[in-house]
Amino acid sequence: MKYTVVDSYEKLSRLASNLIASQITVKPSTLLGLATGSTPLGTYKRLAELCKNGDVDFSGVTTVNLDEYAGIDRSDINSYYYFMNTNLFDHVNIDKNNTYVPNGKAEDLEAECKAYDERIKNFGGIDLQLLGIGFDGHIGFNEPDSEFVAGTHVVTLDESTIKANARFFESENDVPKKAVTMGMLSIMQAKKILMVVNGEGKKEILEKALFGPITPKVPASILQLHPDVTVIYTPENA
Ligand code: F6R
């Protein structure tokens, strides 16, 4: 595991975007696993700049996002589908037909989860997965549990996750209680993992995940078993 601490959010975003851009340059048909949240925003902004300058080409890239709220419409400004389009896909030369976010409004969510895993498998797995970490140690929306769940599945969000994500909604009550998340298998089978983390408040859980016992109570701790993980942390807030 490569654990890099940098002194600014700007530097974190620069390093992370450079890593993603290099991956795409080395393999133009990359299957890129993406995350939402505040931390990757600077990375996405910089990827858009790199693309505008001709320094990265998204035309052959396919993306799969980690998660989506259940029951939320894709046109809803709080959907992760909307987030990805407005923060990245609208600003790079990607074919939007090749961007996948779980459909949290699918009539049959179980079938949606199965199809999501099949799609990733048929692509031959994720080449590079971008991750953040939740205050409770979640990756994607894999919340602390008594076991690691392998496949894409529906989860009930933890109180702490609902509280943390309330900043995007009018009130805490508006935060969906359930979500669809990629499970641990697709994440752990990604060839490379890049985790970005910012803020003093995340340091304790990050170090627990990286250096503490491997346990489903701290979902991100499973990354200790992955052969190619890069973590970039800055104490600076976004
Ligand atoms: C979002 C996701 C979450 C976030 C995590 C950190 O797609 O998968 O696991 O990465 O909650 O979020 P931020 O970056 O807002 O601290």
PDB file of C-alpha atoms and ligand atoms in Angstrom:
ATOM      1  CA  MET A   1       0.000   0.000   0.000  1.00  0.00           C
ATOM      2  CA  LYS A   2       1.290   3.453  -0.885  1.00  0.00           C
ATOM      3  CA  TYR A   3       0.147   6.018   1.680  1.00  0.00           C
ATOM      4  CA  THR A   4       0.958   9.586   0.684  1.00  0.00           C
ATOM      5  CA  VAL A   5       0.200  12.584   2.868  1.00  0.00           C
ATOM      6  CA  VAL A   6       0.174  15.949   1.086  1.00  0.00           C
ATOM      7  CA  ASP A   7      -0.209  19.423   2.475  1.00  0.00           C
ATOM      8  CA  SER A   8      -3.047  20.715   0.346  1.00  0.00           C
ATOM      9  CA  TYR A   9      -6.306  19.649  -1.218  1.00  0.00           C
ATOM     10  CA  GLU A  10      -5.079  21.159  -4.464  1.00  0.00           C
ATOM     11  CA  LYS A  11      -2.071  18.833  -4.454  1.00  0.00           C
ATOM     12  CA  LEU A  12      -4.241  15.812  -3.641  1.00  0.00           C
ATOM     13  CA  SER A  13      -6.440  16.652  -6.626  1.00  0.00           C
ATOM     14  CA  ARG A  14      -3.414  17.140  -8.872  1.00  0.00           C
ATOM     15  CA  LEU A  15      -1.820  13.813  -7.918  1.00  0.00           C
ATOM     16  CA  ALA A  16      -5.075  11.879  -8.145  1.00  0.00           C
ATOM     17  CA  SER A  17      -6.004  13.330 -11.543  1.00  0.00           C
ATOM     18  CA  ASN A  18      -2.494  12.628 -12.847  1.00  0.00           C
ATOM     19  CA  LEU A  19      -2.779   8.995 -11.783  1.00  0.00           C
ATOM     20  CA  ILE A  20      -6.163   8.602 -13.476  1.00  0.00           C
ATOM     21  CA  ALA A  21      -4.948  10.372 -16.624  1.00  0.00           C
ATOM     22  CA  SER A  22      -1.865   8.123 -16.800  1.00  0.00           C
ATOM     23  CA  GLN A  23      -4.047   5.046 -16.435  1.00  0.00           C
ATOM     24  CA  ILE A  24      -6.186   6.215 -19.375  1.00  0.00           C
ATOM     25  CA  THR A  25      -3.129   7.034 -21.481  1.00  0.00           C
ATOM     26  CA  VAL A  26      -1.616   3.609 -20.844  1.00  0.00           C
ATOM     27  CA  LYS A  27      -4.962   1.865 -21.472  1.00  0.00           C
ATOM     28  CA  PRO A  28      -7.371   4.020 -23.516  1.00  0.00           C
ATOM     29  CA  SER A  29     -10.167   1.430 -23.064  1.00  0.00           C
ATOM     30  CA  THR A  30      -9.896   1.623 -19.264  1.00  0.00           C
ATOM     31  CA  LEU A  31     -12.863   0.562 -17.139  1.00  0.00           C
ATOM     32  CA  LEU A  32     -12.750   3.291 -14.523  1.00  0.00           C
ATOM     33  CA  GLY A  33     -14.573   2.881 -11.210  1.00  0.00           C
ATOM     34  CA  LEU A  34     -15.745   6.251  -9.883  1.00  0.00           C
ATOM     35  CA  ALA A  35     -16.957   7.739  -6.616  1.00  0.00           C
ATOM     36  CA  THR A  36     -19.059  10.749  -5.705  1.00  0.00           C
ATOM     37  CA  GLY A  37     -18.737  12.898  -2.559  1.00  0.00           C
ATOM     38  CA  SER A  38     -16.776  16.072  -1.888  1.00  0.00           C
ATOM     39  CA  THR A  39     -13.264  14.688  -2.011  1.00  0.00           C
ATOM     40  CA  PRO A  40     -13.074  13.785  -5.738  1.00  0.00           C
ATOM     41  CA  LEU A  41     -14.501  17.128  -6.873  1.00  0.00           C
ATOM     42  CA  GLY A  42     -11.055  18.724  -7.304  1.00  0.00           C
ATOM     43  CA  THR A  43      -9.819  15.603  -9.087  1.00  0.00           C
ATOM     44  CA  TYR A  44     -12.739  15.726 -11.525  1.00  0.00           C
ATOM     45  CA  LYS A  45     -12.252  19.440 -12.110  1.00  0.00           C
ATOM     46  CA  ARG A  46      -8.616  18.884 -12.966  1.00  0.00           C
ATOM     47  CA  LEU A  47      -9.392  15.907 -15.206  1.00  0.00           C
ATOM     48  CA  ALA A  48     -11.736  18.185 -17.147  1.00  0.00           C
ATOM     49  CA  GLU A  49      -8.885  20.704 -17.549  1.00  0.00           C
ATOM     50  CA  LEU A  50      -6.458  17.988 -18.664  1.00  0.00           C
ATOM     51  CA  CYS A  51      -9.022  16.805 -21.198  1.00  0.00           C
ATOM     52  CA  LYS A  52      -9.640  20.328 -22.473  1.00  0.00           C
ATOM     53  CA  ASN A  53      -5.873  20.758 -22.958  1.00  0.00           C
ATOM     54  CA  GLY A  54      -5.667  17.483 -24.865  1.00  0.00           C
ATOM     55  CA  ASP A  55      -3.646  15.795 -22.115  1.00  0.00           C
ATOM     56  CA  VAL A  56      -6.135  12.979 -21.549  1.00  0.00           C
ATOM     57  CA  ASP A  57      -8.618  11.371 -23.912  1.00  0.00           C
ATOM     58  CA  PHE A  58     -11.788   9.860 -22.473  1.00  0.00           C
ATOM     59  CA  SER A  59     -13.206   8.713 -25.818  1.00  0.00           C
ATOM     60  CA  GLY A  60     -12.418   5.034 -25.203  1.00  0.00           C
ATOM     61  CA  VAL A  61     -13.140   5.020 -21.460  1.00  0.00           C
ATOM     62  CA  THR A  62     -16.038   3.264 -19.745  1.00  0.00           C
ATOM     63  CA  THR A  63     -17.026   4.163 -16.187  1.00  0.00           C
ATOM     64  CA  VAL A  64     -18.899   2.385 -13.424  1.00  0.00           C
ATOM     65  CA  ASN A  65     -19.912   4.286 -10.329  1.00  0.00           C
ATOM     66  CA  LEU A  66     -19.849   2.822  -6.871  1.00  0.00           C
ATOM     67  CA  ASP A  67     -23.307   3.695  -5.703  1.00  0.00           C
ATOM     68  CA  GLU A  68     -26.612   5.509  -5.971  1.00  0.00           C
ATOM     69  CA  TYR A  69     -29.429   6.374  -3.583  1.00  0.00           C
ATOM     70  CA  ALA A  70     -32.430   4.061  -3.833  1.00  0.00           C
ATOM     71  CA  GLY A  71     -35.724   5.553  -4.994  1.00  0.00           C
ATOM     72  CA  ILE A  72     -34.189   8.745  -6.331  1.00  0.00           C
ATOM     73  CA  ASP A  73     -34.825   9.941  -9.868  1.00  0.00           C
ATOM     74  CA  ARG A  74     -31.841  10.354 -12.184  1.00  0.00           C
ATOM     75  CA  SER A  75     -32.898  13.934 -12.886  1.00  0.00           C
ATOM     76  CA  ASP A  76     -32.865  14.731  -9.149  1.00  0.00           C
ATOM     77  CA  ILE A  77     -29.993  17.103  -8.369  1.00  0.00           C
ATOM     78  CA  ASN A  78     -29.058  14.868  -5.432  1.00  0.00           C
ATOM     79  CA  SER A  79     -28.752  11.715  -7.504  1.00  0.00           C
ATOM     80  CA  TYR A  80     -25.251  10.448  -8.069  1.00  0.00           C
ATOM     81  CA  TYR A  81     -26.153  10.140 -11.743  1.00  0.00           C
ATOM     82  CA  TYR A  82     -26.710  13.906 -11.833  1.00  0.00           C
ATOM     83  CA  PHE A  83     -23.544  14.504  -9.784  1.00  0.00           C
ATOM     84  CA  MET A  84     -21.367  12.550 -12.221  1.00  0.00           C
ATOM     85  CA  ASN A  85     -22.792  14.274 -15.252  1.00  0.00           C
ATOM     86  CA  THR A  86     -22.471  17.787 -13.891  1.00  0.00           C
ATOM     87  CA  ASN A  87     -19.079  17.298 -12.253  1.00  0.00           C
ATOM     88  CA  LEU A  88     -17.297  15.152 -14.810  1.00  0.00           C
ATOM     89  CA  PHE A  89     -19.058  13.635 -17.798  1.00  0.00           C
ATOM     90  CA  ASP A  90     -20.377  16.961 -19.168  1.00  0.00           C
ATOM     91  CA  HIS A  91     -16.804  18.287 -19.205  1.00  0.00           C
ATOM     92  CA  VAL A  92     -14.819  15.486 -20.835  1.00  0.00           C
ATOM     93  CA  ASN A  93     -15.018  13.745 -24.209  1.00  0.00           C
ATOM     94  CA  ILE A  94     -16.568  10.557 -22.845  1.00  0.00           C
ATOM     95  CA  ASP A  95     -19.378   8.753 -24.674  1.00  0.00           C
ATOM     96  CA  LYS A  96     -22.176   8.939 -22.088  1.00  0.00           C
ATOM     97  CA  ASN A  97     -23.483   5.577 -23.312  1.00  0.00           C
ATOM     98  CA  ASN A  98     -20.362   4.184 -21.692  1.00  0.00           C
ATOM     99  CA  THR A  99     -21.025   5.665 -18.253  1.00  0.00           C
ATOM    100  CA  TYR A 100     -22.855   3.516 -15.726  1.00  0.00           C
ATOM    101  CA  VAL A 101     -24.352   4.487 -12.380  1.00  0.00           C
ATOM    102  CA  PRO A 102     -26.609   1.984 -10.587  1.00  0.00           C
ATOM    103  CA  ASN A 103     -30.263   2.788 -11.244  1.00  0.00           C
ATOM    104  CA  GLY A 104     -31.685   3.422  -7.774  1.00  0.00           C
ATOM    105  CA  LYS A 105     -35.151   3.643  -9.277  1.00  0.00           C
ATOM    106  CA  ALA A 106     -35.098   0.295 -11.046  1.00  0.00           C
ATOM    107  CA  GLU A 107     -38.372  -1.573 -10.548  1.00  0.00           C
ATOM    108  CA  ASP A 108     -36.464  -4.685  -9.592  1.00  0.00           C
ATOM    109  CA  LEU A 109     -33.478  -3.550  -7.567  1.00  0.00           C
ATOM    110  CA  GLU A 110     -32.202  -7.091  -7.051  1.00  0.00           C
ATOM    111  CA  ALA A 111     -32.077  -7.614 -10.826  1.00  0.00           C
ATOM    112  CA  GLU A 112     -30.374  -4.234 -11.228  1.00  0.00           C
ATOM    113  CA  CYS A 113     -27.675  -5.294  -8.735  1.00  0.00           C
ATOM    114  CA  LYS A 114     -27.093  -8.600 -10.528  1.00  0.00           C
ATOM    115  CA  ALA A 115     -26.892  -6.902 -13.924  1.00  0.00           C
ATOM    116  CA  TYR A 116     -24.431  -4.343 -12.539  1.00  0.00           C
ATOM    117  CA  ASP A 117     -22.043  -7.091 -11.376  1.00  0.00           C
ATOM    118  CA  GLU A 118     -22.444  -8.965 -14.673  1.00  0.00           C
ATOM    119  CA  ARG A 119     -21.564  -5.828 -16.616  1.00  0.00           C
ATOM    120  CA  ILE A 120     -18.365  -5.298 -14.628  1.00  0.00           C
ATOM    121  CA  LYS A 121     -17.448  -8.959 -15.023  1.00  0.00           C
ATOM    122  CA  ASN A 122     -18.084  -8.879 -18.780  1.00  0.00           C
ATOM    123  CA  PHE A 123     -15.756  -5.904 -19.080  1.00  0.00           C
ATOM    124  CA  GLY A 124     -13.053  -8.016 -17.452  1.00  0.00           C
ATOM    125  CA  GLY A 125     -13.151  -6.109 -14.166  1.00  0.00           C
ATOM    126  CA  ILE A 126     -12.312  -2.571 -13.155  1.00  0.00           C
ATOM    127  CA  ASP A 127      -8.866  -1.282 -14.123  1.00  0.00           C
ATOM    128  CA  LEU A 128      -8.717   1.577 -11.627  1.00  0.00           C
ATOM    129  CA  GLN A 129     -11.210   2.189  -8.834  1.00  0.00           C
ATOM    130  CA  LEU A 130     -11.402   5.607  -7.192  1.00  0.00           C
ATOM    131  CA  LEU A 131     -12.615   5.544  -3.582  1.00  0.00           C
ATOM    132  CA  GLY A 132     -13.311   7.884  -0.684  1.00  0.00           C
ATOM    133  CA  ILE A 133     -13.919   6.795   2.899  1.00  0.00           C
ATOM    134  CA  GLY A 134     -16.900   7.544   5.131  1.00  0.00           C
ATOM    135  CA  PHE A 135     -16.636   8.647   8.773  1.00  0.00           C
ATOM    136  CA  ASP A 136     -17.774   5.140   9.685  1.00  0.00           C
ATOM    137  CA  GLY A 137     -15.151   3.515   7.428  1.00  0.00           C
ATOM    138  CA  HIS A 138     -17.507   2.777   4.539  1.00  0.00           C
ATOM    139  CA  ILE A 139     -16.326   2.449   0.955  1.00  0.00           C
ATOM    140  CA  GLY A 140     -19.022   2.895  -1.645  1.00  0.00           C
ATOM    141  CA  PHE A 141     -22.013   2.489   0.644  1.00  0.00           C
ATOM    142  CA  ASN A 142     -20.657  -0.680   2.211  1.00  0.00           C
ATOM    143  CA  GLU A 143     -21.531   0.232   5.779  1.00  0.00           C
ATOM    144  CA  PRO A 144     -20.059  -1.423   8.911  1.00  0.00           C
ATOM    145  CA  ASP A 145     -21.592  -4.873   9.138  1.00  0.00           C
ATOM    146  CA  SER A 146     -21.000  -8.328  10.559  1.00  0.00           C
ATOM    147  CA  GLU A 147     -19.654  -9.540   7.204  1.00  0.00           C
ATOM    148  CA  PHE A 148     -18.168  -8.190   3.984  1.00  0.00           C
ATOM    149  CA  VAL A 149     -20.844  -8.370   1.249  1.00  0.00           C
ATOM    150  CA  ALA A 150     -19.491  -9.495  -2.117  1.00  0.00           C
ATOM    151  CA  GLY A 151     -22.002  -8.406  -4.745  1.00  0.00           C
ATOM    152  CA  THR A 152     -23.774  -5.169  -5.599  1.00  0.00           C
ATOM    153  CA  HIS A 153     -26.599  -4.896  -3.087  1.00  0.00           C
ATOM    154  CA  VAL A 154     -29.191  -2.672  -1.451  1.00  0.00           C
ATOM    155  CA  VAL A 155     -28.122  -1.201   1.899  1.00  0.00           C
ATOM    156  CA  THR A 156     -29.720   0.744   4.695  1.00  0.00           C
ATOM    157  CA  LEU A 157     -27.558   3.792   5.321  1.00  0.00           C
ATOM    158  CA  ASP A 158     -26.019   4.346   8.750  1.00  0.00           C
ATOM    159  CA  GLU A 159     -27.133   7.285  10.869  1.00  0.00           C
ATOM    160  CA  SER A 160     -23.628   8.798  10.547  1.00  0.00           C
ATOM    161  CA  THR A 161     -23.763   8.546   6.739  1.00  0.00           C
ATOM    162  CA  ILE A 162     -27.199  10.180   6.640  1.00  0.00           C
ATOM    163  CA  LYS A 163     -25.908  12.976   8.895  1.00  0.00           C
ATOM    164  CA  ALA A 164     -22.740  13.443   6.799  1.00  0.00           C
ATOM    165  CA  ASN A 165     -24.684  13.565   3.531  1.00  0.00           C
ATOM    166  CA  ALA A 166     -27.410  15.870   4.855  1.00  0.00           C
ATOM    167  CA  ARG A 167     -25.248  18.821   3.758  1.00  0.00           C
ATOM    168  CA  PHE A 168     -26.355  18.177   0.176  1.00  0.00           C
ATOM    169  CA  PHE A 169     -30.089  18.127   1.040  1.00  0.00           C
ATOM    170  CA  GLU A 170     -32.544  20.647   2.474  1.00  0.00           C
ATOM    171  CA  SER A 171     -32.810  18.643   5.672  1.00  0.00           C
ATOM    172  CA  GLU A 172     -31.555  15.391   7.165  1.00  0.00           C
ATOM    173  CA  ASN A 173     -35.048  13.958   6.673  1.00  0.00           C
ATOM    174  CA  ASP A 174     -34.693  14.315   2.910  1.00  0.00           C
ATOM    175  CA  VAL A 175     -31.640  12.033   2.720  1.00  0.00           C
ATOM    176  CA  PRO A 176     -32.707   8.663   1.284  1.00  0.00           C
ATOM    177  CA  LYS A 177     -32.439   5.874   3.852  1.00  0.00           C
ATOM    178  CA  LYS A 178     -31.395   3.229   1.352  1.00  0.00           C
ATOM    179  CA  ALA A 179     -28.888   2.963  -1.446  1.00  0.00           C
ATOM    180  CA  VAL A 180     -27.506   0.557  -4.020  1.00  0.00           C
ATOM    181  CA  THR A 181     -23.797  -0.079  -3.679  1.00  0.00           C
ATOM    182  CA  MET A 182     -21.162  -2.054  -5.479  1.00  0.00           C
ATOM    183  CA  GLY A 183     -20.040  -4.823  -3.139  1.00  0.00           C
ATOM    184  CA  MET A 184     -16.558  -5.759  -2.029  1.00  0.00           C
ATOM    185  CA  LEU A 185     -15.859  -8.275  -4.786  1.00  0.00           C
ATOM    186  CA  SER A 186     -15.833  -5.816  -7.699  1.00  0.00           C
ATOM    187  CA  ILE A 187     -13.864  -3.331  -5.593  1.00  0.00           C
ATOM    188  CA  MET A 188     -11.288  -5.890  -4.454  1.00  0.00           C
ATOM    189  CA  GLN A 189     -10.981  -7.321  -7.976  1.00  0.00           C
ATOM    190  CA  ALA A 190     -10.118  -3.891  -9.377  1.00  0.00           C
ATOM    191  CA  LYS A 191      -6.568  -4.037 -10.690  1.00  0.00           C
ATOM    192  CA  LYS A 192      -5.653  -0.773  -8.972  1.00  0.00           C
ATOM    193  CA  ILE A 193      -7.300   1.247  -6.233  1.00  0.00           C
ATOM    194  CA  LEU A 194      -6.865   4.950  -5.586  1.00  0.00           C
ATOM    195  CA  MET A 195      -8.334   6.313  -2.364  1.00  0.00           C
ATOM    196  CA  VAL A 196      -8.588  10.064  -1.761  1.00  0.00           C
ATOM    197  CA  VAL A 197      -9.276  11.421   1.713  1.00  0.00           C
ATOM    198  CA  ASN A 198      -9.286  14.952   3.094  1.00  0.00           C
ATOM    199  CA  GLY A 199      -9.785  16.735   6.388  1.00  0.00           C
ATOM    200  CA  GLU A 200      -8.495  16.202   9.951  1.00  0.00           C
ATOM    201  CA  GLY A 201     -11.846  14.641  10.793  1.00  0.00           C
ATOM    202  CA  LYS A 202     -11.168  11.644   8.552  1.00  0.00           C
ATOM    203  CA  LYS A 203      -7.658  10.886   9.827  1.00  0.00           C
ATOM    204  CA  GLU A 204      -8.643   8.613  12.693  1.00  0.00           C
ATOM    205  CA  ILE A 205     -10.925   6.337  10.657  1.00  0.00           C
ATOM    206  CA  LEU A 206      -8.450   6.322   7.763  1.00  0.00           C
ATOM    207  CA  GLU A 207      -5.607   5.124   9.988  1.00  0.00           C
ATOM    208  CA  LYS A 208      -7.881   2.556  11.616  1.00  0.00           C
ATOM    209  CA  ALA A 209      -8.712   1.249   8.140  1.00  0.00           C
ATOM    210  CA  LEU A 210      -5.126   1.198   6.906  1.00  0.00           C
ATOM    211  CA  PHE A 211      -3.320  -0.011  10.015  1.00  0.00           C
ATOM    212  CA  GLY A 212      -5.956  -1.544  12.315  1.00  0.00           C
ATOM    213  CA  PRO A 213      -7.504  -5.021  12.284  1.00  0.00           C
ATOM    214  CA  ILE A 214      -9.221  -6.155   9.088  1.00  0.00           C
ATOM    215  CA  THR A 215     -12.888  -6.299  10.016  1.00  0.00           C
ATOM    216  CA  PRO A 216     -16.282  -5.675   8.357  1.00  0.00           C
ATOM    217  CA  LYS A 217     -16.893  -3.234  11.222  1.00  0.00           C
ATOM    218  CA  VAL A 218     -14.401  -0.994   9.361  1.00  0.00           C
ATOM    219  CA  PRO A 219     -15.260  -1.870   5.735  1.00  0.00           C
ATOM    220  CA  ALA A 220     -12.266  -0.025   4.216  1.00  0.00           C
ATOM    221  CA  SER A 221      -9.890  -2.217   6.238  1.00  0.00           C
ATOM    222  CA  ILE A 222     -10.359  -4.944   3.593  1.00  0.00           C
ATOM    223  CA  LEU A 223      -8.136  -2.820   1.325  1.00  0.00           C
ATOM    224  CA  GLN A 224      -5.137  -4.016   3.348  1.00  0.00           C
ATOM    225  CA  LEU A 225      -5.541  -7.292   1.430  1.00  0.00           C
ATOM    226  CA  HIS A 226      -5.413  -5.620  -1.996  1.00  0.00           C
ATOM    227  CA  PRO A 227      -2.045  -5.738  -3.808  1.00  0.00           C
ATOM    228  CA  ASP A 228      -2.167  -2.277  -5.440  1.00  0.00           C
ATOM    229  CA  VAL A 229      -3.677   0.495  -3.336  1.00  0.00           C
ATOM    230  CA  THR A 230      -2.601   4.139  -3.363  1.00  0.00           C
ATOM    231  CA  VAL A 231      -4.014   6.380  -0.649  1.00  0.00           C
ATOM    232  CA  ILE A 232      -3.628  10.140  -0.865  1.00  0.00           C
ATOM    233  CA  TYR A 233      -4.550  12.076   2.250  1.00  0.00           C
ATOM    234  CA  THR A 234      -4.481  15.761   3.086  1.00  0.00           C
ATOM    235  CA  PRO A 235      -5.540  17.253   6.405  1.00  0.00           C
ATOM    236  CA  GLU A 236      -6.796  20.284   4.457  1.00  0.00           C
ATOM    237  CA  ASN A 237     -10.522  20.471   3.856  1.00  0.00           C
ATOM    238  CA  ALA A 238     -11.825  20.716   0.318  1.00  0.00           C
TER     239      ALA A 238
HETATM  240  C1  F6R B   1     -19.594   8.002  -2.811  1.00  0.00           C
HETATM  241  C2  F6R B   1     -19.008   6.980  -1.963  1.00  0.00           C
HETATM  242  C3  F6R B   1     -18.691   7.259  -0.532  1.00  0.00           C
HETATM  243  C4  F6R B   1     -17.756   8.462  -0.361  1.00  0.00           C
HETATM  244  C5  F6R B   1     -17.450   8.706   1.116  1.00  0.00           C
HETATM  245  C6  F6R B   1     -16.570   9.916   1.323  1.00  0.00           C
HETATM  246  O1  F6R B   1     -19.812   7.503  -4.103  1.00  0.00           O
HETATM  247  O2  F6R B   1     -18.800   5.921  -2.430  1.00  0.00           O
HETATM  248  O3  F6R B   1     -18.102   6.113   0.021  1.00  0.00           O
HETATM  249  O4  F6R B   1     -16.573   8.224  -1.068  1.00  0.00           O
HETATM  250  O5  F6R B   1     -18.632   8.861   1.829  1.00  0.00           O
HETATM  251  O6  F6R B   1     -17.245  11.052   0.914  1.00  0.00           O
HETATM  252  P1  F6R B   1     -16.549  12.492   0.883  1.00  0.00           P
HETATM  253  O7  F6R B   1     -15.599  12.505  -0.240  1.00  0.00           O
HETATM  254  O8  F6R B   1     -17.693  13.438   0.678  1.00  0.00           O
HETATM  255  O9  F6R B   1     -15.882  12.663   2.217  1.00  0.00           O
END
